[in-house]
Tab-separated table of C-alpha atoms in Angstrom:
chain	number	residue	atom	x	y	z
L	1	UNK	CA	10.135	7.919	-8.576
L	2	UNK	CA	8.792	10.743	-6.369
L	3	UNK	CA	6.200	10.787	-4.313
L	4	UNK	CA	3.006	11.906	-5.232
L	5	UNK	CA	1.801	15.370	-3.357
L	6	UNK	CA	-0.562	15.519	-0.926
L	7	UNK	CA	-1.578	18.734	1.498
L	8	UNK	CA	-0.198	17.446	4.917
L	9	UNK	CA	-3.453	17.941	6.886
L	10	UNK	CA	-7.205	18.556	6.065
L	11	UNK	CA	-9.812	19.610	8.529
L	12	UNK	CA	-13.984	19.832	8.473
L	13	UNK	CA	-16.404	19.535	10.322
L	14	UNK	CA	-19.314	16.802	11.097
L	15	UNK	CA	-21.733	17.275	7.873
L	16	UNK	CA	-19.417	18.904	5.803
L	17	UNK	CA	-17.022	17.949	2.890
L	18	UNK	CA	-13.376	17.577	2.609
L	19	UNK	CA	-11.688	17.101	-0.554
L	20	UNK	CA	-7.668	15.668	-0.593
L	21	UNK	CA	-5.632	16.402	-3.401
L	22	UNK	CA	-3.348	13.991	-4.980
L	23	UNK	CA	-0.650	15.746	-7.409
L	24	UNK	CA	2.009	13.314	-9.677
L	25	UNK	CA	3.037	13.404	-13.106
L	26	UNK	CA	2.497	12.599	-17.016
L	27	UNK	CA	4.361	9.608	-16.103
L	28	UNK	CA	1.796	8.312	-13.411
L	29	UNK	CA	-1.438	9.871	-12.187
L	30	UNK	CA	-1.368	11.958	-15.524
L	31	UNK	CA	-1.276	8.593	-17.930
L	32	UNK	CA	-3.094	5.871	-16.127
L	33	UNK	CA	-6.498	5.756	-14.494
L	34	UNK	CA	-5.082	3.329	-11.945
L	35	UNK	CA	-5.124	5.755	-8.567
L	36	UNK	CA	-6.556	3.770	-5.587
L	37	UNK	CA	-6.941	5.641	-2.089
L	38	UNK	CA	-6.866	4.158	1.501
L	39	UNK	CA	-8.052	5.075	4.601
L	40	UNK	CA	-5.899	4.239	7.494
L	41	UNK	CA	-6.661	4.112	11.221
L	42	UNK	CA	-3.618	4.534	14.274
L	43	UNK	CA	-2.256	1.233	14.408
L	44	UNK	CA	-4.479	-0.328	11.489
L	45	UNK	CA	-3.883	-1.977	8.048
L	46	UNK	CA	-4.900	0.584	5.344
L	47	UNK	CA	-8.123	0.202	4.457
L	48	UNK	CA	-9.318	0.550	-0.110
L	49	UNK	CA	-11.731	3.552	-0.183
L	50	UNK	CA	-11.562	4.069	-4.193
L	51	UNK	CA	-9.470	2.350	-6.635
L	52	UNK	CA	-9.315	3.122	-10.565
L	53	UNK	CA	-9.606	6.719	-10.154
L	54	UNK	CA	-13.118	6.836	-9.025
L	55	UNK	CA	-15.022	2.770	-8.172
L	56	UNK	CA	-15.885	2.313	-4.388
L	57	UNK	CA	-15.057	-1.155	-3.333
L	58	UNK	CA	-18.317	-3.498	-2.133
L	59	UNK	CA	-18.767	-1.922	1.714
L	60	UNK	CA	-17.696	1.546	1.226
L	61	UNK	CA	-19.850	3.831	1.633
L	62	UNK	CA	-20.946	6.975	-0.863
L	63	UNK	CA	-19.610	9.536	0.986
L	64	UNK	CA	-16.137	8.712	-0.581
L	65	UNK	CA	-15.649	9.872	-4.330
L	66	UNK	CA	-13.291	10.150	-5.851
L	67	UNK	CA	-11.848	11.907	-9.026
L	68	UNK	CA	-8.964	13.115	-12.031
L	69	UNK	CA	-8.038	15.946	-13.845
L	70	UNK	CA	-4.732	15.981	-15.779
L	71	UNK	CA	-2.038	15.192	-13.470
L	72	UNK	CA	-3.933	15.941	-9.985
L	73	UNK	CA	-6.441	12.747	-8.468
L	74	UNK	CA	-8.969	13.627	-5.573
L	75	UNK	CA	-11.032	12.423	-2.970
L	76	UNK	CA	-13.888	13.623	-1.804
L	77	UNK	CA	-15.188	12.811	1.497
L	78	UNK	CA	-19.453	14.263	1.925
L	79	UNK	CA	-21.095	14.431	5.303
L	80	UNK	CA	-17.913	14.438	7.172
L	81	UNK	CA	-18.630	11.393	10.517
L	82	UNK	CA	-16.333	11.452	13.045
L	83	UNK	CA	-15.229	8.176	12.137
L	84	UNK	CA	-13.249	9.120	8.871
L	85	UNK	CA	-11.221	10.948	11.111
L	86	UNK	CA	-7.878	9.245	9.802
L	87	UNK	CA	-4.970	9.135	7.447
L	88	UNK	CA	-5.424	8.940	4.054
L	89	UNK	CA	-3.310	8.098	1.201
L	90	UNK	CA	-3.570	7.557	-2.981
L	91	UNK	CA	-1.351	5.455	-5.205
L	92	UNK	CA	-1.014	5.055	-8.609
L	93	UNK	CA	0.321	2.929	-11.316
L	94	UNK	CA	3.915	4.541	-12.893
L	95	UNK	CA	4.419	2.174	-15.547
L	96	UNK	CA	5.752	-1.078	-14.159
L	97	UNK	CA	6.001	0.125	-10.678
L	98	UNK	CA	3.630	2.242	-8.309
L	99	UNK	CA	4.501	5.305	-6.257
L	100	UNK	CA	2.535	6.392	-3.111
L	101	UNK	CA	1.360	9.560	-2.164
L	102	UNK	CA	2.989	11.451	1.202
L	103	UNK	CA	-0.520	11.065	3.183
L	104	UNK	CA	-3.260	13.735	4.593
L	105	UNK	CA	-4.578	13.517	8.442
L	106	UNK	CA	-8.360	14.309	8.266
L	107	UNK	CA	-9.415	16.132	10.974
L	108	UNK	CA	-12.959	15.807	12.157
L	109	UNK	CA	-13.976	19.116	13.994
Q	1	UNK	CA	-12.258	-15.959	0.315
Q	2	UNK	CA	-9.034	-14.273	-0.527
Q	3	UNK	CA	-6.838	-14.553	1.892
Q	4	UNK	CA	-2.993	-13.096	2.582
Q	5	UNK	CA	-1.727	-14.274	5.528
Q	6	UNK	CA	1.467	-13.024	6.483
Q	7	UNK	CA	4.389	-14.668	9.450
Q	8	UNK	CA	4.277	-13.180	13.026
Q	9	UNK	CA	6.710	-10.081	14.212
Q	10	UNK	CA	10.384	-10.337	13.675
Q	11	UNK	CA	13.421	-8.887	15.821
Q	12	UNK	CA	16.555	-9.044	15.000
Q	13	UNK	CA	20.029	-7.454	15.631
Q	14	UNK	CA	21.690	-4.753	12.870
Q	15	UNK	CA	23.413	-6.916	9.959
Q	16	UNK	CA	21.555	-9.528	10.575
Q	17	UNK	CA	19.152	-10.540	8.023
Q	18	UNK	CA	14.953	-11.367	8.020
Q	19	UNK	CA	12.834	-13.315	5.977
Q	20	UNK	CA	8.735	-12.646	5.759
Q	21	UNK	CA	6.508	-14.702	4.511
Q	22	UNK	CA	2.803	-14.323	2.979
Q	23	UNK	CA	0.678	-17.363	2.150
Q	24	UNK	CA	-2.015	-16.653	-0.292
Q	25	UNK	CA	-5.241	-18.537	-0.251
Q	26	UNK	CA	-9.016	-18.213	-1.999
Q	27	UNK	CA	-7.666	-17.407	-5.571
Q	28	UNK	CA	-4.942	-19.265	-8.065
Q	29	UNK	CA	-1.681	-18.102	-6.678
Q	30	UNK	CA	0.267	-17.523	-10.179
Q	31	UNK	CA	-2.891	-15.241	-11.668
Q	32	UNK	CA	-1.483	-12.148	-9.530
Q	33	UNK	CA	1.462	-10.893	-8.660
Q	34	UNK	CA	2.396	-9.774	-5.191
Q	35	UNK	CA	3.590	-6.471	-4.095
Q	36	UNK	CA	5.387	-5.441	-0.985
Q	37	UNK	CA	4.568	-1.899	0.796
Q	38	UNK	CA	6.844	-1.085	3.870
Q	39	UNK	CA	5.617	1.597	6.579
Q	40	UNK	CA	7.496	3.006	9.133
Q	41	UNK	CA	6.826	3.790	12.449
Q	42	UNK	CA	4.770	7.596	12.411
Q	43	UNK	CA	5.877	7.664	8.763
Q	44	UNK	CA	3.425	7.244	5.121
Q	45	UNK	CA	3.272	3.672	3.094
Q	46	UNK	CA	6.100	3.360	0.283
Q	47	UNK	CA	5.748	0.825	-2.211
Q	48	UNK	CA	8.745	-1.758	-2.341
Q	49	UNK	CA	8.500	-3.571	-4.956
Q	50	UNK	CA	6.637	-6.535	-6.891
Q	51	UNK	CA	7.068	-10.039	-7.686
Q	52	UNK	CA	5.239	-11.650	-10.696
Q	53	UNK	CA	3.849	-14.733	-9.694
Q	54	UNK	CA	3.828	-16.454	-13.089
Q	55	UNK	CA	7.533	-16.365	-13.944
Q	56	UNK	CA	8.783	-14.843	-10.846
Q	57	UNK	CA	10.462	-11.962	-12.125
Q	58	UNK	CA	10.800	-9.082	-9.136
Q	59	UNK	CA	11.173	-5.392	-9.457
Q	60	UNK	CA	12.162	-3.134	-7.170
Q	61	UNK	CA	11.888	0.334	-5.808
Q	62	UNK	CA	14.788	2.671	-6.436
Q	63	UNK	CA	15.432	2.590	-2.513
Q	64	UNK	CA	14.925	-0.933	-2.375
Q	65	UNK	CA	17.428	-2.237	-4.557
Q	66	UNK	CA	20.741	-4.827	-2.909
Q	67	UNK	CA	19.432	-5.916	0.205
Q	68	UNK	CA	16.142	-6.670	-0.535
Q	69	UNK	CA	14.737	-9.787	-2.720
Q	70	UNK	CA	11.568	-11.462	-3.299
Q	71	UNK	CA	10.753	-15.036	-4.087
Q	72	UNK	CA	8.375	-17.466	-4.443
Q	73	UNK	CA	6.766	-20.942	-3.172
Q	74	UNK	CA	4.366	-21.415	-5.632
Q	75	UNK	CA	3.423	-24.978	-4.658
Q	76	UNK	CA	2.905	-23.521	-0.781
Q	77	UNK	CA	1.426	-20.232	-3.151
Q	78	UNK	CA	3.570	-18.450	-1.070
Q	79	UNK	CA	5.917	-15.057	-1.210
Q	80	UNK	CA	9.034	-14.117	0.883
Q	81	UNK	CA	10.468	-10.851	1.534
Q	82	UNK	CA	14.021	-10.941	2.619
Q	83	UNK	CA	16.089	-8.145	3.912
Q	84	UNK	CA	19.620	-8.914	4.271
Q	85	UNK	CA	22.358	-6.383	6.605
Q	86	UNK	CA	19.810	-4.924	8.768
Q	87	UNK	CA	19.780	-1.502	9.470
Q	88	UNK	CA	17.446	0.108	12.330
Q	89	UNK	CA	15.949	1.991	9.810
Q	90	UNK	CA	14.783	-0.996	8.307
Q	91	UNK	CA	12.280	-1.071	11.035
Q	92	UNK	CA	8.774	-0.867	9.427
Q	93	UNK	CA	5.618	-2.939	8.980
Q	94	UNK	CA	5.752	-4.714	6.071
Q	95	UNK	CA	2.602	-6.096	4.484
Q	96	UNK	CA	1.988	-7.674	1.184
Q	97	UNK	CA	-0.589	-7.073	-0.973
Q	98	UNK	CA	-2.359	-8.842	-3.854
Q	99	UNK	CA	-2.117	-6.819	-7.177
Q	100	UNK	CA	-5.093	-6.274	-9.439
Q	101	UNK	CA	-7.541	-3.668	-9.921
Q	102	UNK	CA	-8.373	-3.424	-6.012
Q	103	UNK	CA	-5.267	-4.637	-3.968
Q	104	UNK	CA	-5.782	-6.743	-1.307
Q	105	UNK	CA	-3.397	-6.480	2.097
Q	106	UNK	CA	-1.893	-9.102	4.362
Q	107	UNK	CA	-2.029	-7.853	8.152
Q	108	UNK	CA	1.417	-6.693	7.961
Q	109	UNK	CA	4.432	-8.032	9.222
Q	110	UNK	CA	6.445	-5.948	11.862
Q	111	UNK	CA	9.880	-6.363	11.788
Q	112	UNK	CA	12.230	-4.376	14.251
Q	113	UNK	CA	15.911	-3.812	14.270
Q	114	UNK	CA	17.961	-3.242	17.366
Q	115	UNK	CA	20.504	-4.155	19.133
Protein backbone atom coordinates (compact mmCIF):
# COMPACT_ATOMS: atom_id res chain seq x y z
CA UNK A 1 0.00 0.00 0.00
CA UNK A 2 1.44 3.39 -1.03
CA UNK A 3 1.27 6.33 0.48
CA UNK A 4 -1.17 8.75 -0.23
CA UNK A 5 0.29 12.17 -2.00
CA UNK A 6 0.56 15.17 -0.44
CA UNK A 7 2.47 18.61 -1.77
CA UNK A 8 5.50 18.68 0.69
CA UNK A 9 4.95 22.27 1.92
CA UNK A 10 2.10 24.91 1.80
CA UNK A 11 2.47 28.53 2.66
CA UNK A 12 -0.20 31.67 3.33
CA UNK A 13 -0.50 34.22 5.00
CA UNK A 14 -2.50 35.47 8.31
CA UNK A 15 -6.27 35.88 6.86
CA UNK A 16 -5.86 33.92 3.98
CA UNK A 17 -6.66 30.28 2.86
CA UNK A 18 -4.61 27.29 2.27
CA UNK A 19 -5.93 24.27 0.77
CA UNK A 20 -3.74 20.63 1.11
CA UNK A 21 -4.27 18.09 -1.31
CA UNK A 22 -4.55 14.51 -0.52
CA UNK A 23 -4.12 12.16 -3.77
CA UNK A 24 -4.67 7.95 -3.37
CA UNK A 25 -6.46 5.55 -5.33
CA UNK A 26 -9.84 3.65 -6.44
CA UNK A 27 -8.73 1.33 -3.86
CA UNK A 28 -8.76 3.94 -0.90
CA UNK A 29 -9.57 7.64 -0.94
CA UNK A 30 -11.41 6.92 -4.34
CA UNK A 31 -13.93 4.10 -2.68
CA UNK A 32 -14.49 5.05 0.89
CA UNK A 33 -15.53 8.31 2.51
CA UNK A 34 -13.39 7.39 5.50
CA UNK A 35 -10.36 10.21 5.10
CA UNK A 36 -9.63 11.80 8.53
CA UNK A 37 -6.88 14.68 8.73
CA UNK A 38 -4.61 15.69 11.71
CA UNK A 39 -2.90 18.52 12.69
CA UNK A 40 0.37 17.97 14.35
CA UNK A 41 2.54 20.30 16.43
CA UNK A 42 6.81 19.76 16.91
CA UNK A 43 6.95 17.29 19.48
CA UNK A 44 3.02 16.76 19.86
CA UNK A 45 0.50 13.86 19.46
CA UNK A 46 -1.47 14.47 16.19
CA UNK A 47 -4.28 16.23 16.77
CA UNK A 48 -8.26 15.02 14.51
CA UNK A 49 -9.11 18.16 12.45
CA UNK A 50 -11.77 16.30 10.02
CA UNK A 51 -12.62 12.76 9.85
CA UNK A 52 -15.17 11.08 7.25
CA UNK A 53 -14.15 13.17 4.46
CA UNK A 54 -15.56 16.36 5.66
CA UNK A 55 -17.20 16.29 9.93
CA UNK A 56 -15.13 18.57 12.34
CA UNK A 57 -14.71 16.86 15.62
CA UNK A 58 -16.53 18.75 18.88
CA UNK A 59 -13.65 21.71 19.51
CA UNK A 60 -12.44 22.30 16.10
CA UNK A 61 -12.95 25.15 14.83
CA UNK A 62 -14.67 26.20 11.18
CA UNK A 63 -11.83 27.32 9.62
CA UNK A 64 -10.93 23.61 8.82
CA UNK A 65 -13.03 21.95 5.91
CA UNK A 66 -12.55 19.60 4.43
CA UNK A 67 -13.47 17.80 1.09
CA UNK A 68 -13.48 14.77 -2.01
CA UNK A 69 -13.48 14.51 -5.48
CA UNK A 70 -12.74 11.15 -7.16
CA UNK A 71 -9.54 9.94 -5.94
CA UNK A 72 -8.05 13.39 -4.48
CA UNK A 73 -9.37 14.49 -0.50
CA UNK A 74 -8.69 18.18 0.70
CA UNK A 75 -8.44 20.42 3.42
CA UNK A 76 -9.13 23.65 3.58
CA UNK A 77 -7.79 25.85 6.15
CA UNK A 78 -9.86 29.87 6.04
CA UNK A 79 -8.43 32.82 7.89
CA UNK A 80 -5.03 31.40 8.11
CA UNK A 81 -3.84 32.15 12.47
CA UNK A 82 -0.52 31.74 13.16
CA UNK A 83 -1.29 28.95 15.26
CA UNK A 84 -2.14 26.33 12.45
CA UNK A 85 1.25 26.79 11.55
CA UNK A 86 2.02 22.90 11.65
CA UNK A 87 2.16 19.55 9.98
CA UNK A 88 -0.63 18.12 8.59
CA UNK A 89 -1.54 14.77 7.47
CA UNK A 90 -4.87 12.66 5.95
CA UNK A 91 -5.58 8.95 6.18
CA UNK A 92 -7.92 6.84 4.79
CA UNK A 93 -9.55 3.54 4.99
CA UNK A 94 -7.97 0.87 2.09
CA UNK A 95 -10.16 -1.91 2.70
CA UNK A 96 -9.12 -3.72 5.85
CA UNK A 97 -6.14 -1.63 6.47
CA UNK A 98 -5.42 2.26 6.33
CA UNK A 99 -2.61 4.06 4.55
CA UNK A 100 -1.33 7.56 5.57
CA UNK A 101 -0.60 10.37 3.60
CA UNK A 102 3.36 11.71 3.28
CA UNK A 103 2.43 15.08 5.32
CA UNK A 104 2.36 19.04 4.33
CA UNK A 105 4.24 21.80 6.66
CA UNK A 106 1.88 24.86 6.71
CA UNK A 107 3.62 27.82 6.71
CA UNK A 108 2.11 30.85 8.32
CA UNK A 109 3.61 34.05 6.62
CA UNK B 1 -14.01 9.68 29.34
CA UNK B 2 -12.12 7.69 26.81
CA UNK B 3 -9.02 7.13 27.76
CA UNK B 4 -5.68 5.32 26.04
CA UNK B 5 -3.04 5.29 28.19
CA UNK B 6 0.02 4.00 26.92
CA UNK B 7 3.63 2.54 29.13
CA UNK B 8 6.52 5.08 29.63
CA UNK B 9 9.73 5.32 27.06
CA UNK B 10 11.64 2.24 26.23
CA UNK B 11 15.51 1.73 25.40
CA UNK B 12 16.89 -1.05 24.46
CA UNK B 13 19.99 -2.55 22.68
CA UNK B 14 19.74 -3.86 18.69
CA UNK B 15 18.20 -7.57 18.75
CA UNK B 16 16.79 -7.12 21.65
CA UNK B 17 13.15 -7.08 21.79
CA UNK B 18 10.23 -4.38 23.38
CA UNK B 19 6.90 -4.74 24.49
CA UNK B 20 4.27 -1.52 24.69
CA UNK B 21 1.42 -1.46 26.31
CA UNK B 22 -1.98 0.69 26.03
CA UNK B 23 -4.71 0.42 28.66
CA UNK B 24 -8.03 1.53 27.45
CA UNK B 25 -10.55 3.04 29.75
CA UNK B 26 -14.16 5.11 29.43
CA UNK B 27 -15.67 2.74 26.73
CA UNK B 28 -16.19 -1.36 26.51
CA UNK B 29 -12.79 -2.53 25.50
CA UNK B 30 -13.92 -5.41 22.89
CA UNK B 31 -16.46 -2.76 20.91
CA UNK B 32 -13.23 -1.30 19.03
CA UNK B 33 -10.39 -2.45 17.76
CA UNK B 34 -6.99 -0.91 18.29
CA UNK B 35 -4.60 0.30 15.77
CA UNK B 36 -0.94 0.98 16.03
CA UNK B 37 0.71 4.12 14.06
CA UNK B 38 4.61 4.33 14.38
CA UNK B 39 6.45 7.82 13.69
CA UNK B 40 9.86 8.35 13.33
CA UNK B 41 12.02 10.84 14.42
CA UNK B 42 11.63 14.11 11.61
CA UNK B 43 9.72 11.54 9.55
CA UNK B 44 5.41 11.35 8.66
CA UNK B 45 2.95 8.80 10.73
CA UNK B 46 2.66 5.19 9.03
CA UNK B 47 -0.01 3.04 10.04
CA UNK B 48 1.17 -0.43 11.53
CA UNK B 49 -1.33 -2.38 11.85
CA UNK B 50 -4.68 -3.35 13.82
CA UNK B 51 -5.86 -5.69 16.31
CA UNK B 52 -9.62 -6.58 16.60
CA UNK B 53 -10.56 -6.51 20.00
CA UNK B 54 -13.47 -8.96 19.81
CA UNK B 55 -11.68 -12.07 18.53
CA UNK B 56 -8.25 -10.75 18.48
CA UNK B 57 -7.37 -11.27 15.06
CA UNK B 58 -4.26 -8.70 14.00
CA UNK B 59 -3.32 -7.41 10.63
CA UNK B 60 -0.47 -5.96 9.62
CA UNK B 61 1.22 -3.47 7.40
CA UNK B 62 3.22 -4.82 4.50
CA UNK B 63 6.45 -3.40 6.33
CA UNK B 64 5.33 -4.60 9.49
CA UNK B 65 5.04 -8.12 9.00
CA UNK B 66 7.71 -10.96 11.29
CA UNK B 67 8.84 -8.97 14.01
CA UNK B 68 6.00 -7.27 14.99
CA UNK B 69 2.73 -8.77 16.87
CA UNK B 70 -0.15 -7.51 18.69
CA UNK B 71 -2.15 -8.96 21.51
CA UNK B 72 -4.55 -8.53 23.90
CA UNK B 73 -5.54 -8.34 27.81
CA UNK B 74 -8.98 -8.01 27.53
CA UNK B 75 -9.78 -8.50 31.22
CA UNK B 76 -6.95 -5.53 31.98
CA UNK B 77 -8.78 -4.08 28.36
CA UNK B 78 -5.45 -3.80 27.40
CA UNK B 79 -3.18 -4.00 23.95
CA UNK B 80 0.57 -4.83 23.51
CA UNK B 81 2.79 -4.04 20.75
CA UNK B 82 5.84 -6.16 20.60
CA UNK B 83 8.81 -5.74 18.41
CA UNK B 84 11.15 -8.51 18.48
CA UNK B 85 15.23 -8.20 16.89
CA UNK B 86 15.52 -4.58 17.25
CA UNK B 87 16.87 -2.61 14.69
CA UNK B 88 17.84 1.26 15.22
CA UNK B 89 15.53 2.00 12.72
CA UNK B 90 12.94 0.72 14.77
CA UNK B 91 13.29 3.87 16.69
CA UNK B 92 9.92 5.75 16.48
CA UNK B 93 7.04 6.88 18.70
CA UNK B 94 4.58 4.53 18.76
CA UNK B 95 1.06 5.42 19.83
CA UNK B 96 -2.12 3.51 19.70
CA UNK B 97 -5.19 4.62 18.69
CA UNK B 98 -8.85 3.68 19.17
CA UNK B 99 -10.59 2.81 15.79
CA UNK B 100 -14.00 4.14 14.86
CA UNK B 101 -15.27 6.92 12.94
CA UNK B 102 -12.92 9.57 14.81
CA UNK B 103 -9.75 7.72 16.17
CA UNK B 104 -8.69 8.43 19.36
CA UNK B 105 -4.63 8.47 20.28
CA UNK B 106 -2.68 7.26 23.28
CA UNK B 107 0.28 9.80 24.09
CA UNK B 108 2.66 7.72 22.28
CA UNK B 109 5.17 5.50 23.38
CA UNK B 110 8.90 6.29 22.47
CA UNK B 111 10.95 3.53 22.05
CA UNK B 112 14.74 3.94 21.06
CA UNK B 113 17.27 1.51 19.81
CA UNK B 114 20.97 1.79 20.39
CA UNK B 115 23.65 0.37 21.48
Amino acid sequence: QSALTQPPSASGSPGQSVTISCTGTSSDVGTYDYVSWYQQHPGKAPKLMIYEVNKRPSGVPDRFSGSKSGNTASLTVSGLQAEDEADYYCTSYAGSSYVFGSGTKVTVL
Amino acid sequence: QVQLVQSGSEVKDPGASVKVSCKASGYTFTSYAINWVRQAPGHGLEWVGWIATNTGNPTYAQAFTGRFVFSLDSSISTAFLQISSLKAEDTAIYYCVRDSAAWFWGQGTLVTVSS
